[in-house]
Amino acid sequence: METAAEMFEINGSLTDAVYLQEEAIKANFKNLELYKTMGKLNEKGVKRMG
């Protein structure tokens, strides 16, 4: 799922990337890297809005 999230991010679909990243975290909540990636996606979203 995280790879699909990366593809959406690359293609500019941040909303879909965040959704898939959330699903990846639900599936593997002990993986710290997933949370780090989610943080980066959130930062990108804030920059787009600001």
N, CA, C and O atoms as a Tripos MOL2 file, in Angstrom:
@<TRIPOS>MOLECULE
protein
  200   199    50     0     0
PROTEIN
NO_CHARGES

@<TRIPOS>ATOM
      1 N           0.8100   -1.1940    0.0000 N.3       1 MET1
      2 CA          0.0000    0.0000    0.0000 C.3       1 MET1
      3 C           0.8530    1.2580    0.0000 C.2       1 MET1
      4 O           0.5170    2.2480   -0.6500 O.2       1 MET1
      5 N           1.9590    1.2140    0.7330 N.am      2 GLU2
      6 CA          2.7970    2.4100    0.7750 C.3       2 GLU2
      7 C           3.3950    2.7370   -0.5840 C.2       2 GLU2
      8 O           3.6190    3.9060   -0.8960 O.2       2 GLU2
      9 N           3.6560    1.7190   -1.3950 N.am      3 THR3
     10 CA          4.1670    1.9710   -2.7430 C.3       3 THR3
     11 C           3.0970    2.6590   -3.5930 C.2       3 THR3
     12 O           3.4050    3.5620   -4.3720 O.2       3 THR3
     13 N           1.8560    2.2370   -3.4440 N.am      4 ALA4
     14 CA          0.7640    2.8910   -4.1660 C.3       4 ALA4
     15 C           0.6240    4.3330   -3.7020 C.2       4 ALA4
     16 O           0.3650    5.2220   -4.5130 O.2       4 ALA4
     17 N           0.7910    4.5730   -2.4090 N.am      5 ALA5
     18 CA          0.7260    5.9320   -1.8800 C.3       5 ALA5
     19 C           1.8270    6.7920   -2.5000 C.2       5 ALA5
     20 O           1.6030    7.9570   -2.8290 O.2       5 ALA5
     21 N           3.0020    6.2180   -2.6540 N.am      6 GLU6
     22 CA          4.1110    6.9440   -3.2810 C.3       6 GLU6
     23 C           3.7800    7.2970   -4.7300 C.2       6 GLU6
     24 O           4.1040    8.3910   -5.1910 O.2       6 GLU6
     25 N           3.1450    6.3910   -5.4390 N.am      7 MET7
     26 CA          2.7830    6.6490   -6.8290 C.3       7 MET7
     27 C           1.7640    7.7920   -6.9270 C.2       7 MET7
     28 O           1.8750    8.6550   -7.7980 O.2       7 MET7
     29 N           0.7820    7.7910   -6.0360 N.am      8 PHE8
     30 CA         -0.1950    8.8780   -6.0310 C.3       8 PHE8
     31 C           0.4810   10.2080   -5.7110 C.2       8 PHE8
     32 O           0.1570   11.2390   -6.3010 O.2       8 PHE8
     33 N           1.4160   10.1710   -4.7790 N.am      9 GLU9
     34 CA          2.1450   11.3890   -4.4210 C.3       9 GLU9
     35 C           2.9150   11.9280   -5.6280 C.2       9 GLU9
     36 O           2.8740   13.1250   -5.9120 O.2       9 GLU9
     37 N           3.6020   11.0560   -6.3220 N.am     10 ILE10
     38 CA          4.3780   11.4530   -7.5040 C.3      10 ILE10
     39 C           3.4660   12.0410   -8.5720 C.2      10 ILE10
     40 O           3.8280   13.0100   -9.2390 O.2      10 ILE10
     41 N           2.2840   11.4540   -8.7330 N.am     11 ASN11
     42 CA          1.3470   11.9170   -9.7570 C.3      11 ASN11
     43 C           0.5450   13.1370   -9.3180 C.2      11 ASN11
     44 O          -0.2730   13.6480  -10.0830 O.2      11 ASN11
     45 N           0.7720   13.6080   -8.0930 N.am     12 GLY12
     46 CA          0.1250   14.8310   -7.6290 C.3      12 GLY12
     47 C          -1.2010   14.6370   -6.9290 C.2      12 GLY12
     48 O          -1.8820   15.6190   -6.6330 O.2      12 GLY12
     49 N          -1.5890   13.4140   -6.6570 N.am     13 SER13
     50 CA         -2.8470   13.1480   -5.9690 C.3      13 SER13
     51 C          -2.5730   12.9350   -4.4860 C.2      13 SER13
     52 O          -2.5440   11.8050   -3.9980 O.2      13 SER13
     53 N          -2.3730   14.0400   -3.7850 N.am     14 LEU14
     54 CA         -1.9950   13.9760   -2.3800 C.3      14 LEU14
     55 C          -3.0950   13.3650   -1.5060 C.2      14 LEU14
     56 O          -2.8030   12.6380   -0.5570 O.2      14 LEU14
     57 N          -4.3420   13.6570   -1.8210 N.am     15 THR15
     58 CA         -5.4620   13.1090   -1.0430 C.3      15 THR15
     59 C          -5.4720   11.5890   -1.0920 C.2      15 THR15
     60 O          -5.6300   10.9300   -0.0650 O.2      15 THR15
     61 N          -5.3040   11.0380   -2.2830 N.am     16 ASP16
     62 CA         -5.2700    9.5760   -2.4230 C.3      16 ASP16
     63 C          -4.0420    8.9870   -1.7330 C.2      16 ASP16
     64 O          -4.1140    7.9140   -1.1340 O.2      16 ASP16
     65 N          -2.9270    9.6880   -1.8190 N.am     17 ALA17
     66 CA         -1.7000    9.2120   -1.1750 C.3      17 ALA17
     67 C          -1.8820    9.1480    0.3360 C.2      17 ALA17
     68 O          -1.4670    8.1800    0.9730 O.2      17 ALA17
     69 N          -2.5000   10.1740    0.9080 N.am     18 VAL18
     70 CA         -2.7340   10.1960    2.3600 C.3      18 VAL18
     71 C          -3.6680    9.0630    2.7530 C.2      18 VAL18
     72 O          -3.4240    8.3690    3.7410 O.2      18 VAL18
     73 N          -4.7260    8.8740    1.9940 N.am     19 TYR19
     74 CA         -5.6780    7.7960    2.2970 C.3      19 TYR19
     75 C          -4.9900    6.4350    2.3000 C.2      19 TYR19
     76 O          -5.1780    5.6490    3.2290 O.2      19 TYR19
     77 N          -4.2020    6.1530    1.2800 N.am     20 LEU20
     78 CA         -3.5220    4.8590    1.2070 C.3      20 LEU20
     79 C          -2.4710    4.7170    2.3070 C.2      20 LEU20
     80 O          -2.2530    3.6210    2.8250 O.2      20 LEU20
     81 N          -1.8280    5.8120    2.6560 N.am     21 GLN21
     82 CA         -0.8420    5.7530    3.7320 C.3      21 GLN21
     83 C          -1.5310    5.4370    5.0550 C.2      21 GLN21
     84 O          -1.0010    4.6730    5.8620 O.2      21 GLN21
     85 N          -2.7060    6.0180    5.2840 N.am     22 GLU22
     86 CA         -3.4820    5.7050    6.4890 C.3      22 GLU22
     87 C          -3.8310    4.2180    6.5350 C.2      22 GLU22
     88 O          -3.7440    3.5860    7.5880 O.2      22 GLU22
     89 N          -4.2220    3.6700    5.3990 N.am     23 GLU23
     90 CA         -4.5530    2.2480    5.3340 C.3      23 GLU23
     91 C          -3.3180    1.3850    5.6030 C.2      23 GLU23
     92 O          -3.4140    0.3500    6.2630 O.2      23 GLU23
     93 N          -2.1730    1.8050    5.0970 N.am     24 ALA24
     94 CA         -0.9340    1.0630    5.3290 C.3      24 ALA24
     95 C          -0.5920    1.0740    6.8140 C.2      24 ALA24
     96 O          -0.1370    0.0660    7.3550 O.2      24 ALA24
     97 N          -0.8100    2.2090    7.4740 N.am     25 ILE25
     98 CA         -0.5380    2.3020    8.9180 C.3      25 ILE25
     99 C          -1.4750    1.3830    9.6840 C.2      25 ILE25
    100 O          -1.0510    0.7080   10.6220 O.2      25 ILE25
    101 N          -2.7420    1.3500    9.2950 N.am     26 LYS26
    102 CA         -3.6940    0.4520    9.9630 C.3      26 LYS26
    103 C          -3.2590   -1.0010    9.8250 C.2      26 LYS26
    104 O          -3.4120   -1.7920   10.7560 O.2      26 LYS26
    105 N          -2.7250   -1.3460    8.6750 N.am     27 ALA27
    106 CA         -2.3160   -2.7310    8.4150 C.3      27 ALA27
    107 C          -1.0170   -3.0890    9.1360 C.2      27 ALA27
    108 O          -0.7920   -4.2520    9.4690 O.2      27 ALA27
    109 N          -0.1630   -2.0940    9.3760 N.am     28 ASN28
    110 CA          1.1440   -2.3680    9.9800 C.3      28 ASN28
    111 C           1.5110   -1.2070   10.9050 C.2      28 ASN28
    112 O           2.4420   -0.4500   10.6300 O.2      28 ASN28
    113 N           0.7670   -1.0770   12.0050 N.am     29 PHE29
    114 CA          0.8920    0.0840   12.8650 C.3      29 PHE29
    115 C           2.2070    0.1590   13.6400 C.2      29 PHE29
    116 O           2.4850    1.1810   14.2670 O.2      29 PHE29
    117 N           3.0040   -0.8730   13.6140 N.am     30 LYS30
    118 CA          4.2910   -0.8570   14.3200 C.3      30 LYS30
    119 C           5.4440   -0.3580   13.4460 C.2      30 LYS30
    120 O           6.5650   -0.2140   13.9310 O.2      30 LYS30
    121 N           5.1850   -0.0970   12.1810 N.am     31 ASN31
    122 CA          6.2150    0.3340   11.2430 C.3      31 ASN31
    123 C           6.3970    1.8480   11.3190 C.2      31 ASN31
    124 O           5.5660    2.6040   10.8140 O.2      31 ASN31
    125 N           7.4690    2.2820   11.9420 N.am     32 LEU32
    126 CA          7.7430    3.7020   12.1430 C.3      32 LEU32
    127 C           7.9100    4.4570   10.8320 C.2      32 LEU32
    128 O           7.5510    5.6310   10.7480 O.2      32 LEU32
    129 N           8.4420    3.8090    9.8220 N.am     33 GLU33
    130 CA          8.6490    4.4690    8.5320 C.3      33 GLU33
    131 C           7.3350    4.9280    7.9140 C.2      33 GLU33
    132 O           7.2980    5.9540    7.2360 O.2      33 GLU33
    133 N           6.2620    4.1870    8.1370 N.am     34 LEU34
    134 CA          4.9560    4.5840    7.6080 C.3      34 LEU34
    135 C           4.4970    5.9020    8.2240 C.2      34 LEU34
    136 O           3.9290    6.7540    7.5400 O.2      34 LEU34
    137 N           4.7490    6.0590    9.5220 N.am     35 TYR35
    138 CA          4.3800    7.3060   10.1990 C.3      35 TYR35
    139 C           5.2280    8.4740    9.7020 C.2      35 TYR35
    140 O           4.7320    9.5920    9.5620 O.2      35 TYR35
    141 N           6.4950    8.2150    9.4410 N.am     36 LYS36
    142 CA          7.3720    9.2670    8.9180 C.3      36 LYS36
    143 C           6.8900    9.7290    7.5440 C.2      36 LYS36
    144 O           6.8620   10.9250    7.2540 O.2      36 LYS36
    145 N           6.5150    8.7720    6.7090 N.am     37 THR37
    146 CA          6.0100    9.1050    5.3820 C.3      37 THR37
    147 C           4.7080    9.9000    5.4880 C.2      37 THR37
    148 O           4.4940   10.8460    4.7310 O.2      37 THR37
    149 N           3.8470    9.5190    6.4190 N.am     38 MET38
    150 CA          2.5980   10.2470    6.6190 C.3      38 MET38
    151 C           2.8830   11.6840    7.0280 C.2      38 MET38
    152 O           2.2040   12.6050    6.5730 O.2      38 MET38
    153 N           3.8730   11.8820    7.8760 N.am     39 GLY39
    154 CA          4.2570   13.2270    8.2760 C.3      39 GLY39
    155 C           4.7140   14.0620    7.0910 C.2      39 GLY39
    156 O           4.3640   15.2370    6.9820 O.2      39 GLY39
    157 N           5.4860   13.4640    6.2150 N.am     40 LYS40
    158 CA          5.9520   14.1730    5.0180 C.3      40 LYS40
    159 C           4.7760   14.5330    4.1100 C.2      40 LYS40
    160 O           4.7310   15.6310    3.5550 O.2      40 LYS40
    161 N           3.8310   13.6140    3.9610 N.am     41 LEU41
    162 CA          2.6480   13.9010    3.1430 C.3      41 LEU41
    163 C           1.8420   15.0470    3.7460 C.2      41 LEU41
    164 O           1.3610   15.9200    3.0230 O.2      41 LEU41
    165 N           1.6960   15.0430    5.0570 N.am     42 ASN42
    166 CA          0.9560   16.1120    5.7180 C.3      42 ASN42
    167 C           1.6520   17.4600    5.5320 C.2      42 ASN42
    168 O           0.9890   18.4750    5.3190 O.2      42 ASN42
    169 N           2.9820   17.4750    5.6110 N.am     43 GLU43
    170 CA          3.7220   18.7120    5.3990 C.3      43 GLU43
    171 C           3.4920   19.2450    3.9920 C.2      43 GLU43
    172 O           3.3150   20.4480    3.8050 O.2      43 GLU43
    173 N           3.4930   18.3630    3.0100 N.am     44 LYS44
    174 CA          3.2440   18.7760    1.6320 C.3      44 LYS44
    175 C           1.8460   19.3610    1.4900 C.2      44 LYS44
    176 O           1.6520   20.3400    0.7700 O.2      44 LYS44
    177 N           0.8750   18.7670    2.1690 N.am     45 GLY45
    178 CA         -0.4830   19.2710    2.1210 C.3      45 GLY45
    179 C          -0.6040   20.6530    2.7200 C.2      45 GLY45
    180 O          -1.3190   21.5000    2.1850 O.2      45 GLY45
    181 N           0.0780   20.8920    3.8150 N.am     46 VAL46
    182 CA          0.0540   22.2040    4.4470 C.3      46 VAL46
    183 C           0.7070   23.2450    3.5510 C.2      46 VAL46
    184 O           0.2230   24.3720    3.4510 O.2      46 VAL46
    185 N           1.7900   22.8780    2.9060 N.am     47 LYS47
    186 CA          2.4760   23.8190    1.9950 C.3      47 LYS47
    187 C           1.5870   24.1800    0.8220 C.2      47 LYS47
    188 O           1.5940   25.3240    0.3690 O.2      47 LYS47
    189 N           0.8150   23.2120    0.3200 N.am     48 ARG48
    190 CA         -0.0870   23.4800   -0.8030 C.3      48 ARG48
    191 C          -1.2020   24.4310   -0.3910 C.2      48 ARG48
    192 O          -1.6190   25.2830   -1.1750 O.2      48 ARG48
    193 N          -1.6780   24.2870    0.8260 N.am     49 MET49
    194 CA         -2.7870   25.1080    1.2980 C.3      49 MET49
    195 C          -2.3280   26.5170    1.6820 C.2      49 MET49
    196 O          -3.1040   27.4690    1.6050 O.2      49 MET49
    197 N          -1.0820   26.6410    2.0900 N.am     50 GLY50
    198 CA         -0.5770   27.9180    2.6010 C.3      50 GLY50
    199 C           0.0090   28.7170    1.5470 C.2      50 GLY50
    200 O           0.4840   29.8240    1.8030 O.2      50 GLY50
@<TRIPOS>BOND
     1     1     2 1
     2     2     3 1
     3     3     4 2
     4     3     5 am
     5     5     6 1
     6     6     7 1
     7     7     8 2
     8     7     9 am
     9     9    10 1
    10    10    11 1
    11    11    12 2
    12    11    13 am
    13    13    14 1
    14    14    15 1
    15    15    16 2
    16    15    17 am
    17    17    18 1
    18    18    19 1
    19    19    20 2
    20    19    21 am
    21    21    22 1
    22    22    23 1
    23    23    24 2
    24    23    25 am
    25    25    26 1
    26    26    27 1
    27    27    28 2
    28    27    29 am
    29    29    30 1
    30    30    31 1
    31    31    32 2
    32    31    33 am
    33    33    34 1
    34    34    35 1
    35    35    36 2
    36    35    37 am
    37    37    38 1
    38    38    39 1
    39    39    40 2
    40    39    41 am
    41    41    42 1
    42    42    43 1
    43    43    44 2
    44    43    45 am
    45    45    46 1
    46    46    47 1
    47    47    48 2
    48    47    49 am
    49    49    50 1
    50    50    51 1
    51    51    52 2
    52    51    53 am
    53    53    54 1
    54    54    55 1
    55    55    56 2
    56    55    57 am
    57    57    58 1
    58    58    59 1
    59    59    60 2
    60    59    61 am
    61    61    62 1
    62    62    63 1
    63    63    64 2
    64    63    65 am
    65    65    66 1
    66    66    67 1
    67    67    68 2
    68    67    69 am
    69    69    70 1
    70    70    71 1
    71    71    72 2
    72    71    73 am
    73    73    74 1
    74    74    75 1
    75    75    76 2
    76    75    77 am
    77    77    78 1
    78    78    79 1
    79    79    80 2
    80    79    81 am
    81    81    82 1
    82    82    83 1
    83    83    84 2
    84    83    85 am
    85    85    86 1
    86    86    87 1
    87    87    88 2
    88    87    89 am
    89    89    90 1
    90    90    91 1
    91    91    92 2
    92    91    93 am
    93    93    94 1
    94    94    95 1
    95    95    96 2
    96    95    97 am
    97    97    98 1
    98    98    99 1
    99    99   100 2
   100    99   101 am
   101   101   102 1
   102   102   103 1
   103   103   104 2
   104   103   105 am
   105   105   106 1
   106   106   107 1
   107   107   108 2
   108   107   109 am
   109   109   110 1
   110   110   111 1
   111   111   112 2
   112   111   113 am
   113   113   114 1
   114   114   115 1
   115   115   116 2
   116   115   117 am
   117   117   118 1
   118   118   119 1
   119   119   120 2
   120   119   121 am
   121   121   122 1
   122   122   123 1
   123   123   124 2
   124   123   125 am
   125   125   126 1
   126   126   127 1
   127   127   128 2
   128   127   129 am
   129   129   130 1
   130   130   131 1
   131   131   132 2
   132   131   133 am
   133   133   134 1
   134   134   135 1
   135   135   136 2
   136   135   137 am
   137   137   138 1
   138   138   139 1
   139   139   140 2
   140   139   141 am
   141   141   142 1
   142   142   143 1
   143   143   144 2
   144   143   145 am
   145   145   146 1
   146   146   147 1
   147   147   148 2
   148   147   149 am
   149   149   150 1
   150   150   151 1
   151   151   152 2
   152   151   153 am
   153   153   154 1
   154   154   155 1
   155   155   156 2
   156   155   157 am
   157   157   158 1
   158   158   159 1
   159   159   160 2
   160   159   161 am
   161   161   162 1
   162   162   163 1
   163   163   164 2
   164   163   165 am
   165   165   166 1
   166   166   167 1
   167   167   168 2
   168   167   169 am
   169   169   170 1
   170   170   171 1
   171   171   172 2
   172   171   173 am
   173   173   174 1
   174   174   175 1
   175   175   176 2
   176   175   177 am
   177   177   178 1
   178   178   179 1
   179   179   180 2
   180   179   181 am
   181   181   182 1
   182   182   183 1
   183   183   184 2
   184   183   185 am
   185   185   186 1
   186   186   187 1
   187   187   188 2
   188   187   189 am
   189   189   190 1
   190   190   191 1
   191   191   192 2
   192   191   193 am
   193   193   194 1
   194   194   195 1
   195   195   196 2
   196   195   197 am
   197   197   198 1
   198   198   199 1
   199   199   200 2
@<TRIPOS>SUBSTRUCTURE
     1 MET1         2 RESIDUE 1 A MET
     2 GLU2         6 RESIDUE 1 A GLU
     3 THR3        10 RESIDUE 1 A THR
     4 ALA4        14 RESIDUE 1 A ALA
     5 ALA5        18 RESIDUE 1 A ALA
     6 GLU6        22 RESIDUE 1 A GLU
     7 MET7        26 RESIDUE 1 A MET
     8 PHE8        30 RESIDUE 1 A PHE
     9 GLU9        34 RESIDUE 1 A GLU
    10 ILE10       38 RESIDUE 1 A ILE
    11 ASN11       42 RESIDUE 1 A ASN
    12 GLY12       46 RESIDUE 1 A GLY
    13 SER13       50 RESIDUE 1 A SER
    14 LEU14       54 RESIDUE 1 A LEU
    15 THR15       58 RESIDUE 1 A THR
    16 ASP16       62 RESIDUE 1 A ASP
    17 ALA17       66 RESIDUE 1 A ALA
    18 VAL18       70 RESIDUE 1 A VAL
    19 TYR19       74 RESIDUE 1 A TYR
    20 LEU20       78 RESIDUE 1 A LEU
    21 GLN21       82 RESIDUE 1 A GLN
    22 GLU22       86 RESIDUE 1 A GLU
    23 GLU23       90 RESIDUE 1 A GLU
    24 ALA24       94 RESIDUE 1 A ALA
    25 ILE25       98 RESIDUE 1 A ILE
    26 LYS26      102 RESIDUE 1 A LYS
    27 ALA27      106 RESIDUE 1 A ALA
    28 ASN28      110 RESIDUE 1 A ASN
    29 PHE29      114 RESIDUE 1 A PHE
    30 LYS30      118 RESIDUE 1 A LYS
    31 ASN31      122 RESIDUE 1 A ASN
    32 LEU32      126 RESIDUE 1 A LEU
    33 GLU33      130 RESIDUE 1 A GLU
    34 LEU34      134 RESIDUE 1 A LEU
    35 TYR35      138 RESIDUE 1 A TYR
    36 LYS36      142 RESIDUE 1 A LYS
    37 THR37      146 RESIDUE 1 A THR
    38 MET38      150 RESIDUE 1 A MET
    39 GLY39      154 RESIDUE 1 A GLY
    40 LYS40      158 RESIDUE 1 A LYS
    41 LEU41      162 RESIDUE 1 A LEU
    42 ASN42      166 RESIDUE 1 A ASN
    43 GLU43      170 RESIDUE 1 A GLU
    44 LYS44      174 RESIDUE 1 A LYS
    45 GLY45      178 RESIDUE 1 A GLY
    46 VAL46      182 RESIDUE 1 A VAL
    47 LYS47      186 RESIDUE 1 A LYS
    48 ARG48      190 RESIDUE 1 A ARG
    49 MET49      194 RESIDUE 1 A MET
    50 GLY50      198 RESIDUE 1 A GLY
